[in-house]
């Protein structure tokens, strides 16, 4: 890409325009990343505890904790899993 020496003289085809986002983009910005990070934190903690104790009881306890939640919290957790899967998929397809 060639950069002009004077940025006041950019031609129309050199201009960068930002397109508006959708409501899902706003939701992902506000909540989706938080749900994904919450899930990732629980996965890390359960895995680390499992490796320290040399058994799978921390993973079972995490599963029981999630199963005891109300359905909106489980739905949010499921959306976090979906967002994490998209993140992993984007890394694998690069």
mmCIF file of N, CA, C and O in Angstrom:
data_model
loop_
_atom_site.group_PDB
_atom_site.id
_atom_site.type_symbol
_atom_site.label_atom_id
_atom_site.label_comp_id
_atom_site.label_asym_id
_atom_site.label_seq_id
_atom_site.Cartn_x
_atom_site.Cartn_y
_atom_site.Cartn_z
ATOM 1 N N UNK A 1 0.840 -1.179 0.000
ATOM 2 C CA UNK A 1 0.000 0.000 0.000
ATOM 3 C C UNK A 1 0.883 1.238 0.000
ATOM 4 O O UNK A 1 1.835 1.313 0.750
ATOM 5 N N UNK A 2 0.538 2.168 -0.843
ATOM 6 C CA UNK A 2 1.286 3.416 -0.902
ATOM 7 C C UNK A 2 0.605 4.442 -0.011
ATOM 8 O O UNK A 2 -0.606 4.631 -0.071
ATOM 9 N N UNK A 3 1.389 5.107 0.816
ATOM 10 C CA UNK A 3 0.868 6.131 1.702
ATOM 11 C C UNK A 3 1.174 7.496 1.104
ATOM 12 O O UNK A 3 2.285 7.738 0.631
ATOM 13 N N UNK A 4 0.194 8.382 1.105
ATOM 14 C CA UNK A 4 0.472 9.719 0.568
ATOM 15 C C UNK A 4 1.327 10.514 1.546
ATOM 16 O O UNK A 4 1.327 10.261 2.746
ATOM 17 N N UNK A 5 2.059 11.459 1.024
ATOM 18 C CA UNK A 5 2.891 12.278 1.906
ATOM 19 C C UNK A 5 2.048 13.316 2.639
ATOM 20 O O UNK A 5 2.434 13.809 3.678
ATOM 21 N N UNK A 6 0.866 13.617 2.099
ATOM 22 C CA UNK A 6 -0.028 14.570 2.742
ATOM 23 C C UNK A 6 -1.379 13.879 2.943
ATOM 24 O O UNK A 6 -2.065 13.551 1.985
ATOM 25 N N UNK A 7 -1.755 13.657 4.178
ATOM 26 C CA UNK A 7 -2.986 12.914 4.452
ATOM 27 C C UNK A 7 -4.253 13.730 4.214
ATOM 28 O O UNK A 7 -5.341 13.208 4.266
ATOM 29 N N UNK A 8 -4.124 15.012 3.969
ATOM 30 C CA UNK A 8 -5.296 15.829 3.657
ATOM 31 C C UNK A 8 -5.778 15.587 2.234
ATOM 32 O O UNK A 8 -6.875 15.981 1.875
ATOM 33 N N UNK A 9 -4.977 14.926 1.422
ATOM 34 C CA UNK A 9 -5.307 14.740 0.021
ATOM 35 C C UNK A 9 -5.630 13.284 -0.316
ATOM 36 O O UNK A 9 -5.262 12.790 -1.372
ATOM 37 N N UNK A 10 -6.284 12.584 0.572
ATOM 38 C CA UNK A 10 -6.646 11.192 0.294
ATOM 39 C C UNK A 10 -7.762 11.144 -0.737
ATOM 40 O O UNK A 10 -8.722 11.902 -0.674
ATOM 41 N N UNK A 11 -7.628 10.220 -1.683
ATOM 42 C CA UNK A 11 -8.681 10.041 -2.673
ATOM 43 C C UNK A 11 -9.804 9.210 -2.064
ATOM 44 O O UNK A 11 -9.659 8.582 -1.030
ATOM 45 N N UNK A 12 -10.934 9.160 -2.732
ATOM 46 C CA UNK A 12 -12.110 8.453 -2.228
ATOM 47 C C UNK A 12 -11.835 6.968 -2.030
ATOM 48 O O UNK A 12 -12.267 6.378 -1.037
ATOM 49 N N UNK A 13 -11.107 6.339 -2.942
ATOM 50 C CA UNK A 13 -10.852 4.898 -2.811
ATOM 51 C C UNK A 13 -9.851 4.578 -1.706
ATOM 52 O O UNK A 13 -9.715 3.440 -1.301
ATOM 53 N N UNK A 14 -9.143 5.595 -1.203
ATOM 54 C CA UNK A 14 -8.207 5.373 -0.109
ATOM 55 C C UNK A 14 -8.852 5.583 1.260
ATOM 56 O O UNK A 14 -8.243 5.252 2.274
ATOM 57 N N UNK A 15 -10.039 6.121 1.280
ATOM 58 C CA UNK A 15 -10.719 6.398 2.547
ATOM 59 C C UNK A 15 -11.208 5.101 3.175
ATOM 60 O O UNK A 15 -11.600 4.160 2.494
ATOM 61 N N UNK A 16 -11.180 5.042 4.475
ATOM 62 C CA UNK A 16 -11.653 3.887 5.227
ATOM 63 C C UNK A 16 -12.927 4.300 5.948
ATOM 64 O O UNK A 16 -12.943 5.276 6.677
ATOM 65 N N UNK A 17 -13.976 3.544 5.731
ATOM 66 C CA UNK A 17 -15.246 3.836 6.371
ATOM 67 C C UNK A 17 -15.599 2.700 7.322
ATOM 68 O O UNK A 17 -15.350 1.530 7.031
ATOM 69 N N UNK A 18 -16.169 3.058 8.427
ATOM 70 C CA UNK A 18 -16.581 2.067 9.413
ATOM 71 C C UNK A 18 -18.062 1.792 9.221
ATOM 72 O O UNK A 18 -18.885 2.695 9.259
ATOM 73 N N UNK A 19 -18.383 0.530 9.008
ATOM 74 C CA UNK A 19 -19.789 0.147 8.850
ATOM 75 C C UNK A 19 -20.414 -0.061 10.222
ATOM 76 O O UNK A 19 -19.752 -0.461 11.172
ATOM 77 N N UNK A 20 -21.698 0.215 10.316
ATOM 78 C CA UNK A 20 -22.416 0.040 11.568
ATOM 79 C C UNK A 20 -22.571 -1.426 11.922
ATOM 80 O O UNK A 20 -22.627 -2.294 11.060
ATOM 81 N N UNK A 21 -22.617 -1.721 13.203
ATOM 82 C CA UNK A 21 -22.740 -3.090 13.660
ATOM 83 C C UNK A 21 -24.189 -3.458 13.902
ATOM 84 O O UNK A 21 -25.095 -2.627 13.891
ATOM 85 N N UNK A 22 -24.404 -4.729 14.145
ATOM 86 C CA UNK A 22 -25.754 -5.217 14.410
ATOM 87 C C UNK A 22 -25.990 -5.258 15.918
ATOM 88 O O UNK A 22 -25.089 -5.017 16.719
ATOM 89 N N UNK A 23 -27.210 -5.607 16.294
ATOM 90 C CA UNK A 23 -27.536 -5.740 17.714
ATOM 91 C C UNK A 23 -26.755 -6.896 18.334
ATOM 92 O O UNK A 23 -26.363 -6.839 19.500
ATOM 93 N N UNK A 24 -26.498 -7.956 17.554
ATOM 94 C CA UNK A 24 -25.714 -9.083 18.064
ATOM 95 C C UNK A 24 -24.275 -8.659 18.332
ATOM 96 O O UNK A 24 -23.666 -9.120 19.305
ATOM 97 N N UNK A 25 -23.724 -7.778 17.502
ATOM 98 C CA UNK A 25 -22.374 -7.272 17.757
ATOM 99 C C UNK A 25 -22.320 -6.499 19.075
ATOM 100 O O UNK A 25 -21.370 -6.637 19.839
ATOM 101 N N UNK A 26 -23.340 -5.702 19.337
ATOM 102 C CA UNK A 26 -23.399 -4.959 20.595
ATOM 103 C C UNK A 26 -23.544 -5.917 21.774
ATOM 104 O O UNK A 26 -22.898 -5.742 22.812
ATOM 105 N N UNK A 27 -24.391 -6.941 21.628
ATOM 106 C CA UNK A 27 -24.557 -7.927 22.696
ATOM 107 C C UNK A 27 -23.254 -8.665 22.963
ATOM 108 O O UNK A 27 -22.875 -8.862 24.127
ATOM 109 N N UNK A 28 -22.559 -9.056 21.903
ATOM 110 C CA UNK A 28 -21.281 -9.750 22.074
ATOM 111 C C UNK A 28 -20.249 -8.840 22.720
ATOM 112 O O UNK A 28 -19.430 -9.304 23.515
ATOM 113 N N UNK A 29 -20.270 -7.568 22.383
ATOM 114 C CA UNK A 29 -19.341 -6.622 22.983
ATOM 115 C C UNK A 29 -19.617 -6.466 24.470
ATOM 116 O O UNK A 29 -18.704 -6.426 25.288
ATOM 117 N N UNK A 30 -20.894 -6.383 24.844
ATOM 118 C CA UNK A 30 -21.254 -6.157 26.236
ATOM 119 C C UNK A 30 -21.227 -7.430 27.073
ATOM 120 O O UNK A 30 -20.766 -7.419 28.213
ATOM 121 N N UNK A 31 -21.760 -8.546 26.539
ATOM 122 C CA UNK A 31 -21.929 -9.741 27.347
ATOM 123 C C UNK A 31 -21.225 -10.979 26.805
ATOM 124 O O UNK A 31 -20.787 -11.821 27.583
ATOM 125 N N UNK A 32 -21.167 -11.148 25.507
ATOM 126 C CA UNK A 32 -20.651 -12.373 24.910
ATOM 127 C C UNK A 32 -19.221 -12.689 25.321
ATOM 128 O O UNK A 32 -18.899 -13.830 25.658
ATOM 129 N N UNK A 33 -18.367 -11.681 25.309
ATOM 130 C CA UNK A 33 -16.979 -11.912 25.706
ATOM 131 C C UNK A 33 -16.883 -12.242 27.190
ATOM 132 O O UNK A 33 -16.044 -13.036 27.599
ATOM 133 N N UNK A 34 -17.750 -11.640 27.996
ATOM 134 C CA UNK A 34 -17.756 -11.916 29.427
ATOM 135 C C UNK A 34 -18.182 -13.356 29.695
ATOM 136 O O UNK A 34 -17.579 -14.051 30.514
ATOM 137 N N UNK A 35 -19.227 -13.822 28.993
ATOM 138 C CA UNK A 35 -19.666 -15.210 29.144
ATOM 139 C C UNK A 35 -18.559 -16.175 28.722
ATOM 140 O O UNK A 35 -18.313 -17.186 29.376
ATOM 141 N N UNK A 36 -17.890 -15.865 27.615
ATOM 142 C CA UNK A 36 -16.794 -16.711 27.134
ATOM 143 C C UNK A 36 -15.661 -16.760 28.146
ATOM 144 O O UNK A 36 -15.130 -17.830 28.457
ATOM 145 N N UNK A 37 -15.297 -15.610 28.700
ATOM 146 C CA UNK A 37 -14.206 -15.565 29.667
ATOM 147 C C UNK A 37 -14.582 -16.274 30.969
ATOM 148 O O UNK A 37 -13.728 -16.873 31.615
ATOM 149 N N UNK A 38 -15.859 -16.199 31.362
ATOM 150 C CA UNK A 38 -16.323 -16.893 32.553
ATOM 151 C C UNK A 38 -16.182 -18.408 32.363
ATOM 152 O O UNK A 38 -15.689 -19.120 33.245
ATOM 153 N N UNK A 39 -16.597 -18.895 31.218
ATOM 154 C CA UNK A 39 -16.471 -20.320 30.913
ATOM 155 C C UNK A 39 -15.010 -20.739 30.873
ATOM 156 O O UNK A 39 -14.627 -21.767 31.448
ATOM 157 N N UNK A 40 -14.187 -19.959 30.215
ATOM 158 C CA UNK A 40 -12.764 -20.279 30.103
ATOM 159 C C UNK A 40 -12.101 -20.312 31.477
ATOM 160 O O UNK A 40 -11.279 -21.185 31.759
ATOM 161 N N UNK A 41 -12.479 -19.406 32.357
ATOM 162 C CA UNK A 41 -11.946 -19.392 33.716
ATOM 163 C C UNK A 41 -12.339 -20.657 34.471
ATOM 164 O O UNK A 41 -11.508 -21.267 35.167
ATOM 165 N N UNK A 42 -13.601 -21.078 34.345
ATOM 166 C CA UNK A 42 -14.040 -22.300 35.009
ATOM 167 C C UNK A 42 -13.331 -23.532 34.449
ATOM 168 O O UNK A 42 -12.977 -24.447 35.199
ATOM 169 N N UNK A 43 -13.120 -23.564 33.140
ATOM 170 C CA UNK A 43 -12.393 -24.689 32.537
ATOM 171 C C UNK A 43 -10.962 -24.735 33.056
ATOM 172 O O UNK A 43 -10.448 -25.800 33.416
ATOM 173 N N UNK A 44 -10.313 -23.584 33.114
ATOM 174 C CA UNK A 44 -8.936 -23.535 33.615
ATOM 175 C C UNK A 44 -8.863 -23.986 35.070
ATOM 176 O O UNK A 44 -7.981 -24.767 35.446
ATOM 177 N N UNK A 45 -9.769 -23.475 35.906
ATOM 178 C CA UNK A 45 -9.738 -23.830 37.321
ATOM 179 C C UNK A 45 -10.003 -25.313 37.537
ATOM 180 O O UNK A 45 -9.350 -25.949 38.360
ATOM 181 N N UNK A 46 -10.983 -25.871 36.831
ATOM 182 C CA UNK A 46 -11.293 -27.288 36.979
ATOM 183 C C UNK A 46 -10.131 -28.150 36.487
ATOM 184 O O UNK A 46 -9.773 -29.148 37.129
ATOM 185 N N UNK A 47 -9.517 -27.760 35.386
ATOM 186 C CA UNK A 47 -8.386 -28.522 34.859
ATOM 187 C C UNK A 47 -7.185 -28.448 35.793
ATOM 188 O O UNK A 47 -6.543 -29.458 36.079
ATOM 189 N N UNK A 48 -6.905 -27.264 36.296
ATOM 190 C CA UNK A 48 -5.766 -27.099 37.195
ATOM 191 C C UNK A 48 -5.988 -27.865 38.497
ATOM 192 O O UNK A 48 -5.087 -28.552 38.986
ATOM 193 N N UNK A 49 -7.190 -27.771 39.055
ATOM 194 C CA UNK A 49 -7.486 -28.515 40.277
ATOM 195 C C UNK A 49 -7.416 -30.011 40.054
ATOM 196 O O UNK A 49 -6.975 -30.770 40.924
ATOM 197 N N UNK A 50 -7.838 -30.447 38.894
ATOM 198 C CA UNK A 50 -7.789 -31.861 38.544
ATOM 199 C C UNK A 50 -6.347 -32.346 38.436
ATOM 200 O O UNK A 50 -6.009 -33.446 38.898
ATOM 201 N N UNK A 51 -5.498 -31.536 37.862
ATOM 202 C CA UNK A 51 -4.092 -31.922 37.728
ATOM 203 C C UNK A 51 -3.391 -31.917 39.087
ATOM 204 O O UNK A 51 -2.536 -32.753 39.338
ATOM 205 N N UNK A 52 -3.753 -30.975 39.958
ATOM 206 C CA UNK A 52 -3.128 -30.929 41.279
ATOM 207 C C UNK A 52 -3.531 -32.123 42.133
ATOM 208 O O UNK A 52 -2.710 -32.671 42.866
ATOM 209 N N UNK A 53 -4.797 -32.518 42.066
ATOM 210 C CA UNK A 53 -5.288 -33.605 42.908
ATOM 211 C C UNK A 53 -5.141 -34.977 42.249
ATOM 212 O O UNK A 53 -5.384 -35.999 42.889
ATOM 213 N N UNK A 54 -4.796 -34.990 40.983
ATOM 214 C CA UNK A 54 -4.649 -36.224 40.206
ATOM 215 C C UNK A 54 -5.935 -37.051 40.172
ATOM 216 O O UNK A 54 -5.913 -38.287 40.234
ATOM 217 N N UNK A 55 -7.068 -36.367 40.129
ATOM 218 C CA UNK A 55 -8.360 -37.025 39.911
ATOM 219 C C UNK A 55 -9.301 -36.031 39.235
ATOM 220 O O UNK A 55 -8.965 -34.873 39.033
ATOM 221 N N UNK A 56 -10.482 -36.482 38.887
ATOM 222 C CA UNK A 56 -11.409 -35.644 38.127
ATOM 223 C C UNK A 56 -12.504 -35.021 39.001
ATOM 224 O O UNK A 56 -13.464 -34.471 38.473
ATOM 225 N N UNK A 57 -12.347 -35.069 40.313
ATOM 226 C CA UNK A 57 -13.379 -34.539 41.199
ATOM 227 C C UNK A 57 -13.639 -33.034 40.985
ATOM 228 O O UNK A 57 -14.798 -32.609 41.004
ATOM 229 N N UNK A 58 -12.627 -32.185 40.770
ATOM 230 C CA UNK A 58 -12.926 -30.771 40.488
ATOM 231 C C UNK A 58 -13.771 -30.570 39.229
ATOM 232 O O UNK A 58 -14.626 -29.685 39.187
ATOM 233 N N UNK A 59 -13.554 -31.394 38.231
ATOM 234 C CA UNK A 59 -14.356 -31.296 37.008
ATOM 235 C C UNK A 59 -15.802 -31.709 37.305
ATOM 236 O O UNK A 59 -16.755 -31.050 36.859
ATOM 237 N N UNK A 60 -15.980 -32.761 38.083
ATOM 238 C CA UNK A 60 -17.321 -33.216 38.463
ATOM 239 C C UNK A 60 -18.021 -32.148 39.308
ATOM 240 O O UNK A 60 -19.210 -31.864 39.104
ATOM 241 N N UNK A 61 -17.300 -31.543 40.240
ATOM 242 C CA UNK A 61 -17.883 -30.490 41.081
ATOM 243 C C UNK A 61 -18.307 -29.283 40.253
ATOM 244 O O UNK A 61 -19.362 -28.688 40.501
ATOM 245 N N UNK A 62 -17.501 -28.911 39.270
ATOM 246 C CA UNK A 62 -17.861 -27.801 38.388
ATOM 247 C C UNK A 62 -19.109 -28.136 37.584
ATOM 248 O O UNK A 62 -20.000 -27.296 37.431
ATOM 249 N N UNK A 63 -19.204 -29.359 37.093
ATOM 250 C CA UNK A 63 -20.401 -29.785 36.362
ATOM 251 C C UNK A 63 -21.644 -29.761 37.233
ATOM 252 O O UNK A 63 -22.717 -29.332 36.794
ATOM 253 N N UNK A 64 -21.519 -30.208 38.489
ATOM 254 C CA UNK A 64 -22.654 -30.178 39.411
ATOM 255 C C UNK A 64 -23.068 -28.744 39.727
ATOM 256 O O UNK A 64 -24.257 -28.448 39.859
ATOM 257 N N UNK A 65 -22.076 -27.861 39.867
ATOM 258 C CA UNK A 65 -22.367 -26.454 40.143
ATOM 259 C C UNK A 65 -23.159 -25.844 38.984
ATOM 260 O O UNK A 65 -24.159 -25.150 39.200
ATOM 261 N N UNK A 66 -22.750 -26.119 37.775
ATOM 262 C CA UNK A 66 -23.432 -25.585 36.592
ATOM 263 C C UNK A 66 -24.832 -26.183 36.475
ATOM 264 O O UNK A 66 -25.795 -25.484 36.147
ATOM 265 N N UNK A 67 -24.975 -27.467 36.780
ATOM 266 C CA UNK A 67 -26.281 -28.128 36.704
ATOM 267 C C UNK A 67 -27.259 -27.588 37.740
ATOM 268 O O UNK A 67 -28.473 -27.638 37.536
ATOM 269 N N UNK A 68 -26.746 -27.036 38.823
ATOM 270 C CA UNK A 68 -27.634 -26.511 39.866
ATOM 271 C C UNK A 68 -28.116 -25.087 39.584
ATOM 272 O O UNK A 68 -28.981 -24.579 40.293
ATOM 273 N N UNK A 69 -27.558 -24.440 38.579
ATOM 274 C CA UNK A 69 -27.966 -23.078 38.241
ATOM 275 C C UNK A 69 -29.349 -23.064 37.616
ATOM 276 O O UNK A 69 -29.823 -24.056 37.065
ATOM 277 N N UNK A 70 -29.973 -21.886 37.637
ATOM 278 C CA UNK A 70 -31.249 -21.684 36.938
ATOM 279 C C UNK A 70 -30.989 -21.684 35.429
ATOM 280 O O UNK A 70 -29.862 -21.471 34.969
ATOM 281 N N UNK A 71 -32.039 -21.902 34.656
ATOM 282 C CA UNK A 71 -31.857 -22.038 33.206
ATOM 283 C C UNK A 71 -31.317 -20.792 32.521
ATOM 284 O O UNK A 71 -30.576 -20.916 31.551
ATOM 285 N N UNK A 72 -31.638 -19.536 32.980
ATOM 286 C CA UNK A 72 -31.004 -18.396 32.281
ATOM 287 C C UNK A 72 -29.480 -18.388 32.432
ATOM 288 O O UNK A 72 -28.757 -18.052 31.494
ATOM 289 N N UNK A 73 -29.000 -18.782 33.614
ATOM 290 C CA UNK A 73 -27.550 -18.825 33.812
ATOM 291 C C UNK A 73 -26.931 -19.936 32.964
ATOM 292 O O UNK A 73 -25.849 -19.757 32.394
ATOM 293 N N UNK A 74 -27.614 -21.063 32.852
ATOM 294 C CA UNK A 74 -27.108 -22.144 32.013
ATOM 295 C C UNK A 74 -27.119 -21.745 30.545
ATOM 296 O O UNK A 74 -26.209 -22.100 29.791
ATOM 297 N N UNK A 75 -28.136 -20.991 30.149
ATOM 298 C CA UNK A 75 -28.198 -20.500 28.767
ATOM 299 C C UNK A 75 -27.043 -19.549 28.483
ATOM 300 O O UNK A 75 -26.407 -19.623 27.423
ATOM 301 N N UNK A 76 -26.749 -18.649 29.424
ATOM 302 C CA UNK A 76 -25.613 -17.735 29.262
ATOM 303 C C UNK A 76 -24.301 -18.512 29.190
ATOM 304 O O UNK A 76 -23.417 -18.184 28.397
ATOM 305 N N UNK A 77 -24.197 -19.539 30.007
ATOM 306 C CA UNK A 77 -23.001 -20.378 29.993
ATOM 307 C C UNK A 77 -22.867 -21.108 28.658
ATOM 308 O O UNK A 77 -21.775 -21.229 28.109
ATOM 309 N N UNK A 78 -23.984 -21.579 28.133
ATOM 310 C CA UNK A 78 -23.980 -22.223 26.824
ATOM 311 C C UNK A 78 -23.565 -21.259 25.723
ATOM 312 O O UNK A 78 -22.845 -21.631 24.795
ATOM 313 N N UNK A 79 -24.022 -20.000 25.827
ATOM 314 C CA UNK A 79 -23.605 -19.003 24.837
ATOM 315 C C UNK A 79 -22.109 -18.715 24.959
ATOM 316 O O UNK A 79 -21.428 -18.498 23.965
ATOM 317 N N UNK A 80 -21.606 -18.735 26.184
ATOM 318 C CA UNK A 80 -20.165 -18.588 26.380
ATOM 319 C C UNK A 80 -19.397 -19.718 25.730
ATOM 320 O O UNK A 80 -18.338 -19.515 25.140
ATOM 321 N N UNK A 81 -19.952 -20.950 25.810
ATOM 322 C CA UNK A 81 -19.332 -22.094 25.144
ATOM 323 C C UNK A 81 -19.333 -21.900 23.632
ATOM 324 O O UNK A 81 -18.345 -22.189 22.955
ATOM 325 N N UNK A 82 -20.436 -21.380 23.103
ATOM 326 C CA UNK A 82 -20.522 -21.110 21.663
ATOM 327 C C UNK A 82 -19.476 -20.077 21.250
ATOM 328 O O UNK A 82 -18.789 -20.245 20.238
ATOM 329 N N UNK A 83 -19.341 -19.011 22.037
ATOM 330 C CA UNK A 83 -18.357 -17.972 21.714
ATOM 331 C C UNK A 83 -16.930 -18.511 21.809
ATOM 332 O O UNK A 83 -16.070 -18.162 21.009
ATOM 333 N N UNK A 84 -16.677 -19.387 22.783
ATOM 334 C CA UNK A 84 -15.355 -19.988 22.905
ATOM 335 C C UNK A 84 -15.071 -20.900 21.718
ATOM 336 O O UNK A 84 -13.959 -20.909 21.188
ATOM 337 N N UNK A 85 -16.073 -21.640 21.280
ATOM 338 C CA UNK A 85 -15.906 -22.506 20.107
ATOM 339 C C UNK A 85 -15.601 -21.675 18.865
ATOM 340 O O UNK A 85 -14.762 -22.069 18.042
ATOM 341 N N UNK A 86 -16.254 -20.530 18.709
ATOM 342 C CA UNK A 86 -15.955 -19.658 17.564
ATOM 343 C C UNK A 86 -14.531 -19.127 17.630
ATOM 344 O O UNK A 86 -13.845 -19.024 16.607
ATOM 345 N N UNK A 87 -14.078 -18.783 18.829
ATOM 346 C CA UNK A 87 -12.717 -18.279 18.996
ATOM 347 C C UNK A 87 -11.696 -19.353 18.638
ATOM 348 O O UNK A 87 -10.734 -19.095 17.911
ATOM 349 N N UNK A 88 -11.909 -20.563 19.131
ATOM 350 C CA UNK A 88 -10.992 -21.670 18.820
ATOM 351 C C UNK A 88 -11.016 -21.976 17.338
ATOM 352 O O UNK A 88 -9.974 -22.193 16.720
ATOM 353 N N UNK A 89 -12.203 -21.972 16.730
ATOM 354 C CA UNK A 89 -12.321 -22.243 15.301
ATOM 355 C C UNK A 89 -11.563 -21.201 14.474
ATOM 356 O O UNK A 89 -10.905 -21.538 13.491
ATOM 357 N N UNK A 90 -11.652 -19.932 14.883
ATOM 358 C CA UNK A 90 -10.945 -18.889 14.124
ATOM 359 C C UNK A 90 -9.437 -19.062 14.216
ATOM 360 O O UNK A 90 -8.712 -18.774 13.267
ATOM 361 N N UNK A 91 -8.936 -19.543 15.370
ATOM 362 C CA UNK A 91 -7.496 -19.817 15.478
ATOM 363 C C UNK A 91 -7.081 -21.009 14.617
ATOM 364 O O UNK A 91 -5.998 -21.015 14.041
ATOM 365 N N UNK A 92 -7.932 -22.020 14.557
ATOM 366 C CA UNK A 92 -7.578 -23.220 13.811
ATOM 367 C C UNK A 92 -7.645 -23.023 12.297
ATOM 368 O O UNK A 92 -6.954 -23.729 11.558
ATOM 369 N N UNK A 93 -8.462 -22.094 11.837
ATOM 370 C CA UNK A 93 -8.605 -21.887 10.397
ATOM 371 C C UNK A 93 -7.639 -20.858 9.838
ATOM 372 O O UNK A 93 -7.656 -20.586 8.649
ATOM 373 N N UNK A 94 -6.798 -20.280 10.668
ATOM 374 C CA UNK A 94 -5.847 -19.286 10.173
ATOM 375 C C UNK A 94 -4.683 -19.934 9.483
ATOM 376 O O UNK A 94 -4.209 -20.953 9.708
#
